[in-house]
Amino acid sequence: MTALLQIENLHVAYGKVEAVQDVSLTLEAGRAVSVIGPNGAGKTTLMAAAIGLLPSSGTIRFEGEDIGNVSVEDRVRRGLCLVPESRELFGEMCVADNLLLGAFTRRPSAAKLTQLLDRVHGLFPRLAERRHQRADTLSGGERQMLAIGRALMSEPRLLMLDEPSLGLAPLIVKEILAIVRSLRDDGVSILLVEQNALAALESSDYGYVLESGQVALEGKSADLRSDARVFESYLGGV
Ligand code: ATP
């Protein structure tokens, strides 16, 4: 079976700093794959390169096609969608308009738009309650919900989430990651970058541990959770 996303021998550098070195990663359609690792391991860089925001060498295939030379816009058109750590909402616009903008590239019919909105409101009832509220007045958790909701409005083939738990209270993290799991159960393909290793491994099928720009370990998330090395370094072991 052709993988949805196949990255092979990827290198990304900021000048002389090699932030990602020889990384290979495979994501099958309908699966959730997590990338965990400490601060500065290269997780954000890996995602930015996958969507074309940073130049890289190596191979990036999406649905079997080499997209290494494809522009960011075209990668988005093909269905790659990144929810960055900074969320990048339109703060002065209301929740509803932020969501509608998410669907913009797909130019859906009015009926389809309603269907997409209903789905997002079903997943995040709080966004429906706050649809007239300015995005910059939302709480951190609600902003993350809006960022994910806006991404879903574009019906992505691959949803890439960069640190969705960053800066959120533990209860909200649980809520957000429960949504990630339910999206995966609905067949949405997800690449999840997280420093919160336990949450990421509980929300994914397969995981990669990135250290100093390289894959230190990979395996089924359930196996990684019980791996002594992962436990000691990332899951609070002593
Ligand atoms: P975090 O969880 O802290 O975001 P990360 O695993 O996502 O970490 P990256 O942000 O990808 O790591 O950073 C990887 C390496 O590249 C780090 O050493 C970082 O200092 C460096 N780096 C990141 N962005 C730049 C930049 N714009 N210019 C120079 N170096 C950078």
Short mmCIF file of C-alpha atoms in Angstrom, two decimals, residues 13-158:
data_model
loop_
_atom_site.label_atom_id
_atom_site.label_comp_id
_atom_site.label_asym_id
_atom_site.label_seq_id
_atom_site.Cartn_x
_atom_site.Cartn_y
_atom_site.Cartn_z
CA ALA A 13 19.55 23.21 8.07
CA TYR A 14 19.44 26.76 9.39
CA GLY A 15 22.75 27.98 7.97
CA LYS A 16 25.33 25.67 9.47
CA VAL A 17 22.97 24.23 12.09
CA GLU A 18 21.59 20.90 10.90
CA ALA A 19 18.25 20.83 12.70
CA VAL A 20 17.01 17.64 11.00
CA GLN A 21 19.48 14.97 9.96
CA ASP A 22 18.65 11.97 7.83
CA VAL A 23 15.12 11.55 9.15
CA SER A 24 12.80 8.98 7.57
CA LEU A 25 9.15 8.69 8.56
CA THR A 26 6.11 6.90 7.17
CA LEU A 27 2.45 7.65 7.79
CA GLU A 28 -0.29 5.39 6.42
CA ALA A 29 -3.67 6.92 5.57
CA GLY A 30 -6.08 6.89 8.49
CA ARG A 31 -3.33 6.62 11.08
CA ALA A 32 -2.06 8.98 13.74
CA VAL A 33 1.70 9.21 14.02
CA SER A 34 3.42 11.15 16.77
CA VAL A 35 6.84 12.74 16.88
CA ILE A 36 8.10 13.28 20.40
CA GLY A 37 11.38 14.53 21.77
CA PRO A 38 12.91 17.27 23.88
CA ASN A 39 13.10 21.00 23.18
CA GLY A 40 15.10 21.77 20.08
CA ALA A 41 15.04 18.18 18.79
CA GLY A 42 13.84 19.35 15.37
CA LYS A 43 10.14 18.46 15.59
CA THR A 44 8.77 21.80 14.41
CA THR A 45 11.44 21.98 11.73
CA LEU A 46 10.40 18.56 10.41
CA MET A 47 6.77 19.66 10.04
CA ALA A 48 7.69 22.99 8.49
CA ALA A 49 9.78 21.18 5.89
CA ALA A 50 6.99 18.68 5.21
CA ILE A 51 4.60 21.47 4.26
CA GLY A 52 7.27 23.35 2.31
CA LEU A 53 7.92 26.31 4.59
CA LEU A 54 11.60 25.39 4.83
CA PRO A 55 13.95 24.11 2.13
CA SER A 56 15.14 20.55 2.66
CA SER A 57 17.03 17.76 0.96
CA GLY A 58 15.91 14.15 0.85
CA THR A 59 12.54 12.90 -0.37
CA ILE A 60 9.01 13.87 0.66
CA ARG A 61 6.27 11.84 -0.99
CA PHE A 62 2.57 12.51 -0.56
CA GLU A 63 0.22 9.84 -1.89
CA GLY A 64 3.20 8.40 -3.73
CA GLU A 65 4.16 11.63 -5.50
CA ASP A 66 7.38 13.48 -4.85
CA ILE A 67 6.32 16.90 -3.53
CA GLY A 68 9.81 18.14 -2.67
CA ASN A 69 9.61 20.87 -5.31
CA VAL A 70 5.92 21.65 -4.88
CA SER A 71 5.01 25.09 -3.42
CA VAL A 72 3.37 25.45 -0.01
CA GLU A 73 0.13 26.54 -1.72
CA ASP A 74 0.07 23.42 -3.85
CA ARG A 75 0.85 21.19 -0.90
CA VAL A 76 -2.11 22.77 0.89
CA ARG A 77 -4.25 22.22 -2.21
CA ARG A 78 -3.23 18.56 -2.16
CA GLY A 79 -4.55 18.30 1.38
CA LEU A 80 -1.63 18.91 3.72
CA CYS A 81 -2.69 21.15 6.55
CA LEU A 82 -0.51 22.49 9.36
CA VAL A 83 -1.83 23.83 12.66
CA PRO A 84 1.26 25.67 13.92
CA GLU A 85 2.29 26.04 17.52
CA SER A 86 1.38 29.74 17.33
CA ARG A 87 -2.19 28.85 16.10
CA GLU A 88 -2.12 31.83 13.67
CA LEU A 89 -5.73 32.87 14.10
CA PHE A 90 -7.19 36.09 12.76
CA GLY A 91 -7.57 37.77 16.14
CA GLU A 92 -9.83 40.64 15.09
CA MET A 93 -12.23 38.35 13.32
CA CYS A 94 -14.93 36.36 15.04
CA VAL A 95 -14.85 32.60 15.55
CA ALA A 96 -17.31 31.95 12.70
CA ASP A 97 -15.29 33.96 10.17
CA ASN A 98 -12.08 32.21 11.17
CA LEU A 99 -13.81 28.90 10.52
CA LEU A 100 -15.21 30.02 7.17
CA LEU A 101 -11.73 31.10 6.07
CA GLY A 102 -10.53 27.57 6.73
CA ALA A 103 -12.79 26.33 3.96
CA PHE A 104 -11.71 29.03 1.53
CA THR A 105 -9.22 27.00 -0.53
CA ARG A 106 -11.86 24.28 -1.16
CA ARG A 107 -14.57 26.71 -2.32
CA PRO A 108 -17.35 24.47 -1.02
CA SER A 109 -21.03 24.86 -1.91
CA ALA A 110 -23.31 26.47 0.69
CA ALA A 111 -24.69 23.05 1.61
CA LYS A 112 -21.21 21.59 2.02
CA LEU A 113 -20.15 24.59 4.10
CA THR A 114 -23.06 24.03 6.47
CA GLN A 115 -22.13 20.37 6.74
CA LEU A 116 -18.49 21.22 7.53
CA LEU A 117 -19.52 23.81 10.13
CA ASP A 118 -21.95 21.38 11.76
CA ARG A 119 -19.18 18.83 12.07
CA VAL A 120 -16.77 21.30 13.68
CA HIS A 121 -19.49 22.57 16.02
CA GLY A 122 -20.29 18.97 16.90
CA LEU A 123 -16.66 18.34 17.84
CA PHE A 124 -16.24 21.68 19.61
CA PRO A 125 -19.62 22.86 20.96
CA ARG A 126 -17.83 25.77 22.61
CA LEU A 127 -17.00 27.21 19.18
CA ALA A 128 -20.69 27.23 18.33
CA GLU A 129 -21.51 29.02 21.59
CA ARG A 130 -18.81 31.60 20.89
CA ARG A 131 -19.24 32.00 17.16
CA HIS A 132 -19.70 35.79 17.35
CA GLN A 133 -16.77 36.32 19.73
CA ARG A 134 -13.48 37.80 18.50
CA ALA A 135 -10.76 35.15 18.26
CA ASP A 136 -8.31 37.22 20.29
CA THR A 137 -10.65 37.13 23.29
CA LEU A 138 -10.76 33.33 23.46
CA SER A 139 -8.99 31.30 26.13
CA GLY A 140 -5.90 29.30 25.19
CA GLY A 141 -7.85 26.05 24.95
CA GLU A 142 -10.58 27.65 22.84
CA ARG A 143 -7.95 29.09 20.49
CA GLN A 144 -6.49 25.65 20.00
CA MET A 145 -9.99 24.30 19.32
CA LEU A 146 -10.53 27.07 16.79
CA ALA A 147 -7.18 26.40 15.11
CA ILE A 148 -8.02 22.69 14.76
CA GLY A 149 -11.60 23.48 13.73
CA ARG A 150 -10.41 25.87 11.04
CA ALA A 151 -8.02 23.23 9.74
CA LEU A 152 -10.85 20.68 9.58
CA MET A 153 -12.93 23.10 7.50
CA SER A 154 -10.44 22.51 4.69
CA GLU A 155 -11.08 18.74 4.87
CA PRO A 156 -7.36 17.93 5.08
CA ARG A 157 -6.01 14.62 3.89
CA LEU A 158 -3.24 15.03 6.44
#
